[in-house]
Short mmCIF file of C-alpha atoms in Angstrom, two decimals:
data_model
loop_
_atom_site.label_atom_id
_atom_site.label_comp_id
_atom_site.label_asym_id
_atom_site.label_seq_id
_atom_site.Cartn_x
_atom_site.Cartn_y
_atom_site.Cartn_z
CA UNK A 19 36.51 -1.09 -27.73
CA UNK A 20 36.82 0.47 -24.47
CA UNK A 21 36.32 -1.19 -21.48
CA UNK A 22 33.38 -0.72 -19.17
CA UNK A 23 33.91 0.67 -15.83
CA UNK A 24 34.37 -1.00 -13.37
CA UNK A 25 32.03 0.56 -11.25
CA UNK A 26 28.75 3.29 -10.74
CA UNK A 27 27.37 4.97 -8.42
CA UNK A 28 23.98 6.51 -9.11
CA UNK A 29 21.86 8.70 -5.84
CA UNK A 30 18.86 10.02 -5.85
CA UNK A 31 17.80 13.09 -5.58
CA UNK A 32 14.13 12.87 -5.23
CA UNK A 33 11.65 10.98 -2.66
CA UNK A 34 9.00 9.83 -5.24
CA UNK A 35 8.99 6.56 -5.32
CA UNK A 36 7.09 5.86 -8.49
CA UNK A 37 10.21 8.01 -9.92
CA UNK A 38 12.48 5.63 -7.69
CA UNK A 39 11.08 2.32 -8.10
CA UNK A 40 10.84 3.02 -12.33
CA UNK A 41 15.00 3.88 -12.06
CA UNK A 42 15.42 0.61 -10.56
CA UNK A 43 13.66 -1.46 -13.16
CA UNK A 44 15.41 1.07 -15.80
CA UNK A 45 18.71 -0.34 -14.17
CA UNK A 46 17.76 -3.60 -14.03
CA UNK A 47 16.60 -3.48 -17.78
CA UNK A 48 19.22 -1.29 -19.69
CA UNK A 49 22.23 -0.25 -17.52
CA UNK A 50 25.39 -2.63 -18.77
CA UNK A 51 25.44 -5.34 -16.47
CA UNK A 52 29.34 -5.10 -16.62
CA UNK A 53 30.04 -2.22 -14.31
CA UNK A 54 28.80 -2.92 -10.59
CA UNK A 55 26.15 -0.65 -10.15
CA UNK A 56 24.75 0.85 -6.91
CA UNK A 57 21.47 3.37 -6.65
CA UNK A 58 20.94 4.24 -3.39
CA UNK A 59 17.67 5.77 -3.11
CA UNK A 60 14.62 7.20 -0.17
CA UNK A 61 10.96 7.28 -0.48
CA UNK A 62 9.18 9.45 1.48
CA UNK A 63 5.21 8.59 2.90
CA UNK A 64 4.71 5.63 1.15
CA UNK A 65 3.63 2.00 1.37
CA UNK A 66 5.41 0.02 -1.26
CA UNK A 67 3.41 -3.21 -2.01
CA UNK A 68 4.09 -6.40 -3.66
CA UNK A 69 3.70 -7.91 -7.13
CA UNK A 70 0.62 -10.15 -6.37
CA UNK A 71 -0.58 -7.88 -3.60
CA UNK A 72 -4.18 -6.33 -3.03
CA UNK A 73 -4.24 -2.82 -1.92
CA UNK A 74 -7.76 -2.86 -1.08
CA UNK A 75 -7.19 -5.91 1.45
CA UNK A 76 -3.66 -5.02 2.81
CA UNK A 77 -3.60 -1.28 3.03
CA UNK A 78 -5.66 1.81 4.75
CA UNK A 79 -6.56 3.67 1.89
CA UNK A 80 -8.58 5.95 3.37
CA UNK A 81 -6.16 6.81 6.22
CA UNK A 82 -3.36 7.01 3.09
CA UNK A 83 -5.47 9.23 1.18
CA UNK A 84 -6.16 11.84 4.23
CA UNK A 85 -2.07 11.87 5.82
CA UNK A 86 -1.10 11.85 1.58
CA UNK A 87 0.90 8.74 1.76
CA UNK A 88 1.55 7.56 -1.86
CA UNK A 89 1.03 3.78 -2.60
CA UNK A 90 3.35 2.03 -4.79
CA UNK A 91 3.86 -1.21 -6.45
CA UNK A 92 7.39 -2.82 -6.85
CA UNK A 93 7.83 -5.93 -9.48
CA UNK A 94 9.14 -7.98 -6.78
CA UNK A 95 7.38 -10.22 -4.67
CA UNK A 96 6.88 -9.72 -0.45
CA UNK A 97 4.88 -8.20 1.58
CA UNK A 98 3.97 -4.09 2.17
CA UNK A 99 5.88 -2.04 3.83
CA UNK A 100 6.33 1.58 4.74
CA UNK A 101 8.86 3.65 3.21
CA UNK A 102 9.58 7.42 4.92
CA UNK A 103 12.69 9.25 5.36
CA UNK A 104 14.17 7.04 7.68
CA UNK A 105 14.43 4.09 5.69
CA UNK A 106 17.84 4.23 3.32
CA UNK A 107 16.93 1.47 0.24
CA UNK A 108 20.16 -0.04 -1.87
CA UNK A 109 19.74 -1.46 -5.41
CA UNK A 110 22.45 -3.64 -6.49
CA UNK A 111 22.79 -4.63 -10.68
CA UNK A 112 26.08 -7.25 -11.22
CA UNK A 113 26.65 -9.40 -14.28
CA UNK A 114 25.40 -13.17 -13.47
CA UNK A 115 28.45 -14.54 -14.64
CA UNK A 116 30.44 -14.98 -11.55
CA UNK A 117 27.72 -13.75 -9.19
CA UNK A 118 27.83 -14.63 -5.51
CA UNK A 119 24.85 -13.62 -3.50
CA UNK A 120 27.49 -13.30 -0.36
CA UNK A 121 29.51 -10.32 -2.38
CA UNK A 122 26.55 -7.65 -1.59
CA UNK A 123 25.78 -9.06 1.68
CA UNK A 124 29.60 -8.60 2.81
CA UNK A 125 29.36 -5.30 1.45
CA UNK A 126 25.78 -4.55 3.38
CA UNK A 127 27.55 -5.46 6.80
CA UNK A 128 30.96 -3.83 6.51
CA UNK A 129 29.18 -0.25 5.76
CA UNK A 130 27.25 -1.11 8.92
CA UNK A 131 30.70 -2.08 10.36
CA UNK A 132 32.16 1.87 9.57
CA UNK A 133 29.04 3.22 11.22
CA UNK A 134 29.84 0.66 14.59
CA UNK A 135 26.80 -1.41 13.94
CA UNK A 136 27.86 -5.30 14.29
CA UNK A 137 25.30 -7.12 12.23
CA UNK A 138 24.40 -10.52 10.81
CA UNK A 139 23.15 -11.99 8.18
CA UNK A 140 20.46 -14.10 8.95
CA UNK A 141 18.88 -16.89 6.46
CA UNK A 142 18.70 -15.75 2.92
CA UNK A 143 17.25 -11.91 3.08
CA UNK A 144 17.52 -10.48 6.13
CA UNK A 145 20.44 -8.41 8.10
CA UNK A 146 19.61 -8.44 12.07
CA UNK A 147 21.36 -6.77 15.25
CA UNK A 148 21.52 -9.98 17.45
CA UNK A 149 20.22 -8.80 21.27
CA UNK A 150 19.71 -10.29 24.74
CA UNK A 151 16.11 -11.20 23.86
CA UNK A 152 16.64 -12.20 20.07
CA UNK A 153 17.79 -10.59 16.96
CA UNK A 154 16.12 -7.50 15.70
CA UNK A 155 15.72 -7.00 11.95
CA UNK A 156 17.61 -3.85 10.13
CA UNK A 157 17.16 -4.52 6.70
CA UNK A 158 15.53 -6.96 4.00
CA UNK A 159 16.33 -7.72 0.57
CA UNK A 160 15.22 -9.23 -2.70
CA UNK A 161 16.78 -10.97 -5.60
CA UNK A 162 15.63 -11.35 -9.47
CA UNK A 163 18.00 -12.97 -11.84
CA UNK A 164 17.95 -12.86 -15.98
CA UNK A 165 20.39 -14.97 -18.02
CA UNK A 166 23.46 -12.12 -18.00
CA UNK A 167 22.25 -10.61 -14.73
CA UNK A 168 21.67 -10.55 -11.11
CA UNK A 169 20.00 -7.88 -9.07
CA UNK A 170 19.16 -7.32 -5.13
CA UNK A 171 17.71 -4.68 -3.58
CA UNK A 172 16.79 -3.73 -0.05
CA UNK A 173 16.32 -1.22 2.82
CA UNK A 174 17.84 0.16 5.59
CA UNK A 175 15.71 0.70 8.98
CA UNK A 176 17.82 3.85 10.29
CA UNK A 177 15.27 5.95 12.09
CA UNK A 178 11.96 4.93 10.51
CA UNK A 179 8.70 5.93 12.51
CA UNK A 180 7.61 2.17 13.10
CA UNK A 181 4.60 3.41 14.94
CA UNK A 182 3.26 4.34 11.61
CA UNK A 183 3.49 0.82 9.66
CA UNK A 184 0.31 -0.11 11.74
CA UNK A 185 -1.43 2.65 10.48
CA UNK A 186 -1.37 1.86 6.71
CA UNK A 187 -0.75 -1.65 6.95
CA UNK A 188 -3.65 -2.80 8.72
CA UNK A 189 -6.83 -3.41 6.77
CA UNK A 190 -9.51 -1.19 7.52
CA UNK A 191 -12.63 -2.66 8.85
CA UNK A 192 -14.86 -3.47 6.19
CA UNK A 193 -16.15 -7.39 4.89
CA UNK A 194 -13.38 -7.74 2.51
CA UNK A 195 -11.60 -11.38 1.71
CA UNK A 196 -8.59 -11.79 -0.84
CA UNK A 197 -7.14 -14.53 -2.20
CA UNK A 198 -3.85 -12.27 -2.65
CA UNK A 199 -0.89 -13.05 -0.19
CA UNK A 200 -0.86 -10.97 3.02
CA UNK A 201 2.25 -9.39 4.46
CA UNK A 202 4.13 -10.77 7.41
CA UNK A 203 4.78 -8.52 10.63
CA UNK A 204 8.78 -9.11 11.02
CA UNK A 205 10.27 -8.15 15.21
CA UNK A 206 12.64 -4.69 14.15
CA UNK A 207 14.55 -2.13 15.24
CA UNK A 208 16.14 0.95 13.56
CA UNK A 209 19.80 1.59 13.81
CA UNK A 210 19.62 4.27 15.51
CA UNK A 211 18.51 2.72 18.72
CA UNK A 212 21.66 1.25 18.83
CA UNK A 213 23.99 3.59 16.86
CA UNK A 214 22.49 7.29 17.99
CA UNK A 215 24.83 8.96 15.10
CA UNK A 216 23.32 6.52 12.38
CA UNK A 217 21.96 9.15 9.64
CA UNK A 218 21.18 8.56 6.09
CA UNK A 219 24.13 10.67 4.71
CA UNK A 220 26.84 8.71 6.86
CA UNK A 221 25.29 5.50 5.18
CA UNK A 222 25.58 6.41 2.16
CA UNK A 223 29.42 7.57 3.00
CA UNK A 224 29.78 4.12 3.97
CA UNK A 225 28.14 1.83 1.28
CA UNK A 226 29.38 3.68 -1.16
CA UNK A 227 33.09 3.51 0.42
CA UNK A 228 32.28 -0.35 0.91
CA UNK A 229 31.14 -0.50 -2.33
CA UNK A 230 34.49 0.76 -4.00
CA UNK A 231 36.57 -0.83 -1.85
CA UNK A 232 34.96 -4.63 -2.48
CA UNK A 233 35.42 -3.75 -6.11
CA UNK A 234 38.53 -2.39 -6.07
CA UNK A 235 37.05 0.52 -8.27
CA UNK A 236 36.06 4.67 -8.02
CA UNK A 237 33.15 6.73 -8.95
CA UNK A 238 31.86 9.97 -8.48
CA UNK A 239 27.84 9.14 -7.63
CA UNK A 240 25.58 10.49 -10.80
CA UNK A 241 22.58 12.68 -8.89
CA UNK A 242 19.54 11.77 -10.62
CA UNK A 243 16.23 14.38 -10.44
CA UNK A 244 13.07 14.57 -12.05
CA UNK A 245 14.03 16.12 -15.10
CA UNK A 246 16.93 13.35 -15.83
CA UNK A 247 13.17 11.72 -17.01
CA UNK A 248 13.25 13.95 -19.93
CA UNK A 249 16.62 13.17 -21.47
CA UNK A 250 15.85 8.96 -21.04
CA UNK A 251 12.70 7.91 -22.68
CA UNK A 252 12.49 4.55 -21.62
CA UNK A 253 12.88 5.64 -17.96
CA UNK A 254 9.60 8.28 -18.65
CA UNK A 255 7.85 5.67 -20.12
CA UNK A 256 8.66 3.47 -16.84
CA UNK A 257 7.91 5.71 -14.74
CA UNK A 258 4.66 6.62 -15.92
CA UNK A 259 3.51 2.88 -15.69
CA UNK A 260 4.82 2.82 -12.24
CA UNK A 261 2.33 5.85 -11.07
CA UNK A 262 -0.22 4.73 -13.05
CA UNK A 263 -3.76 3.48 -11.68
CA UNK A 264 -3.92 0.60 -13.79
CA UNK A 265 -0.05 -0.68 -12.17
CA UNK A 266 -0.65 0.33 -8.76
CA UNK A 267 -4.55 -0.88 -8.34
CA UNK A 268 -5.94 -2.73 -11.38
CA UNK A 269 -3.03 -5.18 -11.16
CA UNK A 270 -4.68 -6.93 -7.66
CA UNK A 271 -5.24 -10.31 -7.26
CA UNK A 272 -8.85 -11.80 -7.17
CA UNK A 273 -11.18 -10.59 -4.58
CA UNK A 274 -14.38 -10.49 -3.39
CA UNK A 275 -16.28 -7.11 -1.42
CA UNK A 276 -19.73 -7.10 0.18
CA UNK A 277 -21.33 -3.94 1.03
CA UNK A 278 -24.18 -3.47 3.10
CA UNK A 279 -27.06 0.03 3.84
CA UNK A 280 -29.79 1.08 4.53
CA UNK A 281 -30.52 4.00 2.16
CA UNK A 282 -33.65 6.34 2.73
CA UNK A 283 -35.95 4.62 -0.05
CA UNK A 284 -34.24 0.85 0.62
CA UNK A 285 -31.93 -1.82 2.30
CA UNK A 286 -28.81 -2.44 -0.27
CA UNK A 287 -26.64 -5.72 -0.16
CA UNK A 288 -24.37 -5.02 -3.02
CA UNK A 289 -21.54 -8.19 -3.34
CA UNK A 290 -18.92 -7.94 -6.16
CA UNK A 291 -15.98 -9.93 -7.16
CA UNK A 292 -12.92 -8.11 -8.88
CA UNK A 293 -9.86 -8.97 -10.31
CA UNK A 294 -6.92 -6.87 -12.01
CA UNK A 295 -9.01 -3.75 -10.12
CA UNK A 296 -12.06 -4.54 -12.00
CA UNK A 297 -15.48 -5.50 -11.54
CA UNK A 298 -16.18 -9.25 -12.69
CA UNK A 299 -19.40 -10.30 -11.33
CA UNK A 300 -21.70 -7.76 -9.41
CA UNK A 301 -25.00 -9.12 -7.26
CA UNK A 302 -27.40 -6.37 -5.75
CA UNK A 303 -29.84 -7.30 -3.59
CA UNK A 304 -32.57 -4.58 -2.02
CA UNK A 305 -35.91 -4.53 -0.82
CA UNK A 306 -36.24 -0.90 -2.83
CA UNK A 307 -39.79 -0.23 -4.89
CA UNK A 308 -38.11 0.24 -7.97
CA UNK A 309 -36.59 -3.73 -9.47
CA UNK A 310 -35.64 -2.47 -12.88
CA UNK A 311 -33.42 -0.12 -11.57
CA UNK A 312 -31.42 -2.61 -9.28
CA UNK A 313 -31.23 -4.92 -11.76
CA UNK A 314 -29.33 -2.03 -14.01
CA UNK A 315 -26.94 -1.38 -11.43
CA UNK A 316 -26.16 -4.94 -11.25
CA UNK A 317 -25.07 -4.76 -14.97
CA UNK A 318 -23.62 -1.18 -15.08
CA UNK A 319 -21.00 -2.48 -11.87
CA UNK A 320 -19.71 -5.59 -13.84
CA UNK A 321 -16.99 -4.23 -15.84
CA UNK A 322 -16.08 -1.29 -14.19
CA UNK A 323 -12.69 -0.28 -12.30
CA UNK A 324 -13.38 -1.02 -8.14
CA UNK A 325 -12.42 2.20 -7.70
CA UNK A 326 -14.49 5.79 -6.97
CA UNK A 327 -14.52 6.59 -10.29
CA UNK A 328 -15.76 3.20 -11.23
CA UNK A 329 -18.80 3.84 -9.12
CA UNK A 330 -19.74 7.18 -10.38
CA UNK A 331 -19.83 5.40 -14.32
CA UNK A 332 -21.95 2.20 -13.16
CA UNK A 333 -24.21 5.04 -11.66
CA UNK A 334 -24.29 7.39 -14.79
CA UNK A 335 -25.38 4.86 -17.00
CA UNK A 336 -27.85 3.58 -14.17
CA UNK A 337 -29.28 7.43 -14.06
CA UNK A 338 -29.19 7.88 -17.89
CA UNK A 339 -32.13 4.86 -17.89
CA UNK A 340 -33.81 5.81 -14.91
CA UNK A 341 -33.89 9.76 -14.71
CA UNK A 342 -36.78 10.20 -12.69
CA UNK A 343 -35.02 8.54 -9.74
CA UNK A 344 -32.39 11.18 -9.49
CA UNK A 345 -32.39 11.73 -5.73
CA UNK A 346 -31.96 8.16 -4.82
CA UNK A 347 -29.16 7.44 -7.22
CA UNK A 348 -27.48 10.50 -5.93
CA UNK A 349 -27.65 9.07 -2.54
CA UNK A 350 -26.76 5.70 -4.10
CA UNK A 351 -23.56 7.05 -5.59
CA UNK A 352 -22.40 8.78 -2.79
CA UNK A 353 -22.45 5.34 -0.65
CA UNK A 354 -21.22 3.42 -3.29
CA UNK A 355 -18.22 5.59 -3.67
CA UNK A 356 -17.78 5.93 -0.08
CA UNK A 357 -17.29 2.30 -0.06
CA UNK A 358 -14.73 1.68 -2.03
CA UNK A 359 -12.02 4.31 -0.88
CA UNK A 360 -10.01 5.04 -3.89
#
């Protein structure tokens, strides 16, 4: 039997990050655990959130929606963050027998060593530039071990647009309470601020020399595009859950959304509570001359995804029962779907 090599190098060619995201978890699934294996990888306009995190609560939808900023879901845990060109992420797979958490870390700060950036590590997941007025932040990582192996992954701040993190991170106004985790603001700093050459292809230079080097191996990276999807099932498969509604919004944590109009033929107070994206207990309140019909709504919303589309169904079957009232359930459907941003 031949023996595996001793190490791989895999880049990618494509800014999706649903395609991204479903590579890593391909990795961390089937790739032999026996060669040292590093993806280096960028996502472009997108918020990456975590396992047990609630889109609704923690993100701007509708300010995501109009500047086309994807939203993804990793299987990690953490906080969201926001991924553009300027962010360089790492994926590392190793076998667990043997594994040393330091191994990648020394590798992490001697590629920032070739690019004259003196770093630290600081606690268990962060790399920071120490300063006058107290270490900045540069990268973050994450760690999930199986029984025969051990993966981190990470990111690289090298010339992100931090200005923007603000915009899609913050919760847009609306009463809206989660039980989900919420993500913690960390003091950063790209690279570039203190390295003005940093780029994304000299990184990758470096971590992959680093890489090698540590390992005492050699590889020619593998480019991986789109249509490498077609000649690995599994990976479709995976990627396809990873862009999928049901992934990226029906698996939020329990929450709870009040909504509150006046409508031309009534005052609405609509209150449900979701969990895994859908509807699990709806209450309508309204002063409106026509009961029957709120108290159909009430029972068309339980069930139904929290989404737009979810809206426009409770409101069909609402209309289907009550087609004489077609003008106000119009206006009903356009505020409930208004409401809910996705």
């Amino acid at each position: 039997m031949s023996q595996a090599p001793r190490v791989r190098i895999l880049l990618s060619e494509t800014y999706n990050p649903w395609f991204n995201l479903a590579t890593e978890d391909w990795i961390f699934r089937e790739l032999d655990p026996a060669t040292q294996t590093l993806f280096l990888w960028r996502n472009d306009n997108t918020v990456v959130i975590g396992r047990n995190q609630n889109p609704w609560s923690e993100c701007n939808l509708t300010r995501m929606e109009e500047d086309k900023v994807f939203l993804a879901r990793r299987t990690s845990g953490g906080g969201a963050v926001f991924h553009d060109l300027g962010n360089t992420c790492f994926t590392f797979l190793s076998a667990k027998e043997g594994y040393n958490k330091t191994a990648n870390v020394t590798i992490l700060l001697d590629a920032l060593s070739r690019l004259g950036v003196k770093a630290q590590a600081s606690g268990r997941n962060d790399l920071v530039i120490p300063l006058e007025d107290g270490p900045r932040k540069i990268s973050g990582s994450a760690y999930r071990e199986t029984k025969d192996r051990a993966f981190h992954h990470g990111t690289f701040l090298i010339h992100a647009n931090l200005s923007r993190l603000a915009n899609y991170l913050t919760p847009h106004p609306k009463k809206l309470e989660s039980k989900g985790s919420a993500s913690v603001r960390s003091r950063v700093m790209n690279i570039r601020d203190l390295q003005p050459e940093a780029s994304h292809e000299a990184l990758v230079k470096a971590m992959m020399g680093a890489f090698c080097d540590f390992h005492g191996g050699t590889a020619e990276p593998q480019l991986l595009e789109p249509s490498f999807l077609e000649s690995q099932p599994s990976l479709k498969r995976t990627f396809e859950h990873y862009a999928s509604w049901d992934w990226r919004f029906g698996n939020a944590p329990r929450f709870s959304h009040q909504m509150v109009e006046y409508l031309s033929w009534g005052f609405f107070e609509v209150h449900v509570d979701a969990e895994n994206g859908h509807v699990t207990r709806a209450q309508v309140f309204s002063d409106a001359l026509y009961p029957d019909l709120v108290q159909d709504l009430q029972t068309a919303l339980t069930g139904k995804p929290h989404s737009r589309n979810g809206m426009q169904q409770a409101v069909a079957e609402v209309r289907a029962r009550h087609p004489s009232q077609e003008r106000e359930l119009g206006e009903l459907e356009t505020w409930l779907m208004g409401q809910v941003e996705v």
